[in-house]
Amino acid sequence: MRRSHLLATAACVTLACAPLAANAQFAPAGSGGSPTASVPGPGNADEPTATTPASTSRFSGPSPYAPQAPGVNAANLPDIGSMDPNDVPQMVPQQSAAPAQGDWSAYGRDDSQTRYSPLSEITPQNADQLKVAFVYHTGSYPRPGQTNKWAAETTPIKVGDGLYMCSAQNDIMKLDPATGKEIWRHNINEKYEAIPYTAACKGVTYFTSSQVPEGQPCHNRILEGTLDMRLIAVDAATGNLCEGFGHGGQVNLMQGMGESVPGFVSMTTPPPVVNGVVVVNHEVLDGQRRWAPSGVIRGYDAESGKFLWAWDVNNPNDHSQPTGNNHYSRGTPNSWAAMTGDNALGLVYVPTGNSASDYYSALRSPEENKVSSAVVAIDVKTGAPRWVFQTAHKDVWDYDIGSQATLMDMPGPDGQTVPALIMPTKRGQTFVLDRRDGKPILPVEERPAPSPGVIPGDPRTPTQPWSTGMPALRVPDLKETDMWGMSPLDQLFCRIKFRRANYTGEFTPPSVDKPWIEYPGYNGGSDWGSMSYDPQSGILIANWNITPMYDQLVTRKKADQLGLMPIDDPNYKPGGGGAEGNGAMDGTPYGIVVTPFWNQYTGMMCNRPPYGMITAIDMKHGQKVLWQHPLGTARANGPWGLPTGLPWEIGTPNNGGSVVTAGGLVFIGAATDNQIRAIDEHTGKVVWSAVLPGGGQANPMTYEANGHQYVAIMAGGHHFMMTPVSDQLVVYALPDHKG
Amino acid sequence: MPNTYGNRTLTEWLTLVLGVVIVLVGLFFVIGGAQLAMLGGSVYYLICGVVLVASGVFMVLGRTLGAFLYLGALAYTWVWSLWEVGFSPVDLLPRDFGPTLLGILVVLTIPVLRRLETRRTLRGAV
């Protein structure tokens, strides 16, 4: 979501605003009219075969059987062989299973992905003395002539004597955790064309081999999935590629994917290793075409890089690699959030997104409808799902899950402990599930939803799931009186915009005759920042967004007029529609026009602030809200994108998560005011803040080096949040502990 | 009346400009407010817009009535906004901040309008 667009300032008196607002037009986005293309019947709902004639429209992508474009196999690697999952060597205990006190061994610190650190040197009493200890430049930022697609989103990990991280374009480095000095750097030479919607690398994975003896190269490894779909293993001590992994340390993850172009499919999250199996997911660019590349989830041997299994939604019984000209089933739900491993149960928890062509569901298979926008627990021995819990049925709102699941223990009915999983969602509904069987631990109600909707042949489901046992991270349904502005003029504009749209709450069905309001939107609720959980105090920290969208389906004819075409169309030009915006949805009867629910003339959101919140929930005493307040000030935001400089904690859209520590502090950037802050975990009071050199759209982390606590955040910024992009990792410590 | 603004002082010019601005705001309210009312939304903007247009026209004509019509609309705005959103500063901001600022300017024009009216009366007596 775009950065917040706020607020009347004294500088903008009504006099100054009147001429501009008077020019405002009331034309809604998109056009009306009925679809020109007929709705495909069940017979057309199948993926094209090798003999299906290719579409001749200049707005359509090639056949899924067409060869992959040059650069899709980025390192021109040979195919990887398969091995029997039963032959995977026994995994030795990993660093992330029980991190050393001062370490942060995995993306969410430990195997439970709690984002909780037992460090306590920094406290609410001394946090206001925090100073920059060092800054490290990754060197990845948009060069002249390149579109700004940057949002590094990186969280370093810290194991022993090294801080390991990746640049936005996947170069891997090891830093001295006390000084920020680069110990080694492994450049992977990724091409600009490989950047999909966003150049992001959320982190790397630390893996200790059971096969390579201690002291030998690649006993400890850094694993990384890349934007250009390579799985890379380097030696943690030297940064050199692990020759025994894949082909010279790399595996081509585009193997078996069928037709594609660079930037269509990419990895942005650190792959978890579960019982020796490294599991990879990937994002597939939204909104392009119904028969986009597969969202397949795959397991590889973390020792050898050999293929073990695939979970291919429309081939549920075939867990092998496609052979010959075949490929994994197209258009299936992709998973782009960080996954969570569970060694004890032998499962990986996959937060799934939506089938390709997010806003039209008539062409999806029953298999897809079962597993989209869900948590899927896959058995890492076989690649078969053991259970599925769906968070939105037949999703046509892009409520794909961006968050990583956090593992915790919940008290069970008979006093025994239940292994639980917390799944935040963009809906602001947080589901707490038993991770043995996926059954809800806290009550979930199926409540009526608008059905069947207005698109012929694409009915909505009559009910949707609501997590009634957890506080909802959302505000009530929007009303006309929630419309905002800096004057009655722009407020009136938004009131008309509100009334012109279809809106019947969270599950308002998509429409083609007029726009519909989507709240929470695709940036609403909890996104990839996920949640942090303090197992000692039982406090769960959640930051979330209030950012509605204004969407409209458009007929194929209108989509063509708008120039919407999929990224793999030979006529595609960058900027011609893309993820998180207007999309061709080639292969369906409709395209999609997606905009923020805002005043396009002032750049301010139409709804009243706040636009972003932070909430503390007491999980040990009835899931009550301990404190909750807006997150982010108006200092860097304002009408027409002008910074107001105001310290008013208005609550801005936010992207990126939090850290909670035994010192009783929550560290978080995320907001579009480009600040990092320390918040008292128990009271919610902001005890320290500092302005970053770029947007703080990344999860911070904390660690100990030379006996002192450090707090690190990648101030990489975010192109879509319109915060300044930088290549700087900023690390704070108390005075006298500077590197 | 052709000579109402015959030899205008700066304050009279500013009063004229303010009257024009209020007419434009009023027209925006009337046009937008009519659409909103037809869509089933609030009728406040339509009603207020009509009063604002009248207010601005009278101010342009140099009539004190224009200023009082504006202040009447402002009072209506405050009553309506408190009814609609209560004492919530964030919500009162878009509804009342700009109109009140304008209202202060309108109050400042009352002596100017009075002077214009007096001059016109005198001229009428000649």
PDB file of N, CA, C and O in Angstrom, chain A residues 7 89 93 165 312 338 362 399 569 612 718:
ATOM      1  N   LEU A   7      -4.060  14.460   5.807  1.00  0.00           N
ATOM      2  CA  LEU A   7      -4.091  15.420   6.843  1.00  0.00           C
ATOM      3  C   LEU A   7      -4.009  16.854   6.429  1.00  0.00           C
ATOM      4  O   LEU A   7      -3.147  17.305   5.694  1.00  0.00           O
ATOM      5  N   PRO A  89      19.778 -37.904   4.818  1.00  0.00           N
ATOM      6  CA  PRO A  89      20.498 -38.227   6.053  1.00  0.00           C
ATOM      7  C   PRO A  89      19.854 -37.571   7.269  1.00  0.00           C
ATOM      8  O   PRO A  89      19.233 -36.509   7.152  1.00  0.00           O
ATOM      9  N   PRO A  93      21.254 -31.480  15.137  1.00  0.00           N
ATOM     10  CA  PRO A  93      20.538 -30.343  15.715  1.00  0.00           C
ATOM     11  C   PRO A  93      21.059 -29.033  15.129  1.00  0.00           C
ATOM     12  O   PRO A  93      22.262 -28.829  15.007  1.00  0.00           O
ATOM     13  N   MET A 165      23.683 -11.872   5.874  1.00  0.00           N
ATOM     14  CA  MET A 165      22.529 -11.225   5.245  1.00  0.00           C
ATOM     15  C   MET A 165      22.663 -11.266   3.734  1.00  0.00           C
ATOM     16  O   MET A 165      23.676 -11.719   3.184  1.00  0.00           O
ATOM     17  N   ASP A 312       2.212 -30.364  -5.947  1.00  0.00           N
ATOM     18  CA  ASP A 312       1.673 -29.670  -7.116  1.00  0.00           C
ATOM     19  C   ASP A 312       0.153 -29.809  -7.044  1.00  0.00           C
ATOM     20  O   ASP A 312      -0.387 -30.911  -7.213  1.00  0.00           O
ATOM     21  N   ALA A 338       7.106 -16.259   4.187  1.00  0.00           N
ATOM     22  CA  ALA A 338       8.096 -17.148   4.792  1.00  0.00           C
ATOM     23  C   ALA A 338       7.373 -18.344   5.409  1.00  0.00           C
ATOM     24  O   ALA A 338       6.351 -18.186   6.080  1.00  0.00           O
ATOM     25  N   ALA A 362     -13.822 -18.527 -11.425  1.00  0.00           N
ATOM     26  CA  ALA A 362     -14.613 -19.569 -12.092  1.00  0.00           C
ATOM     27  C   ALA A 362     -13.749 -20.640 -12.758  1.00  0.00           C
ATOM     28  O   ALA A 362     -14.243 -21.725 -13.042  1.00  0.00           O
ATOM     29  N   TYR A 399      -6.686 -11.767  -0.575  1.00  0.00           N
ATOM     30  CA  TYR A 399      -6.395 -11.979   0.845  1.00  0.00           C
ATOM     31  C   TYR A 399      -5.370 -13.109   0.978  1.00  0.00           C
ATOM     32  O   TYR A 399      -5.502 -13.982   1.828  1.00  0.00           O
ATOM     33  N   ASP A 569       3.803 -11.820 -22.316  1.00  0.00           N
ATOM     34  CA  ASP A 569       3.360 -11.454 -23.667  1.00  0.00           C
ATOM     35  C   ASP A 569       4.545 -10.825 -24.408  1.00  0.00           C
ATOM     36  O   ASP A 569       5.202  -9.943 -23.871  1.00  0.00           O
ATOM     37  N   GLY A 612      -2.518   2.887  10.200  1.00  0.00           N
ATOM     38  CA  GLY A 612      -1.699   1.781  10.693  1.00  0.00           C
ATOM     39  C   GLY A 612      -1.723   1.757  12.211  1.00  0.00           C
ATOM     40  O   GLY A 612      -1.783   2.808  12.865  1.00  0.00           O
ATOM     41  N   HIS A 718      10.789   1.244   0.580  1.00  0.00           N
ATOM     42  CA  HIS A 718       9.849   0.413  -0.173  1.00  0.00           C
ATOM     43  C   HIS A 718       9.246   1.247  -1.291  1.00  0.00           C
ATOM     44  O   HIS A 718       8.623   2.274  -1.049  1.00  0.00           O
TER      45      HIS A 718
END
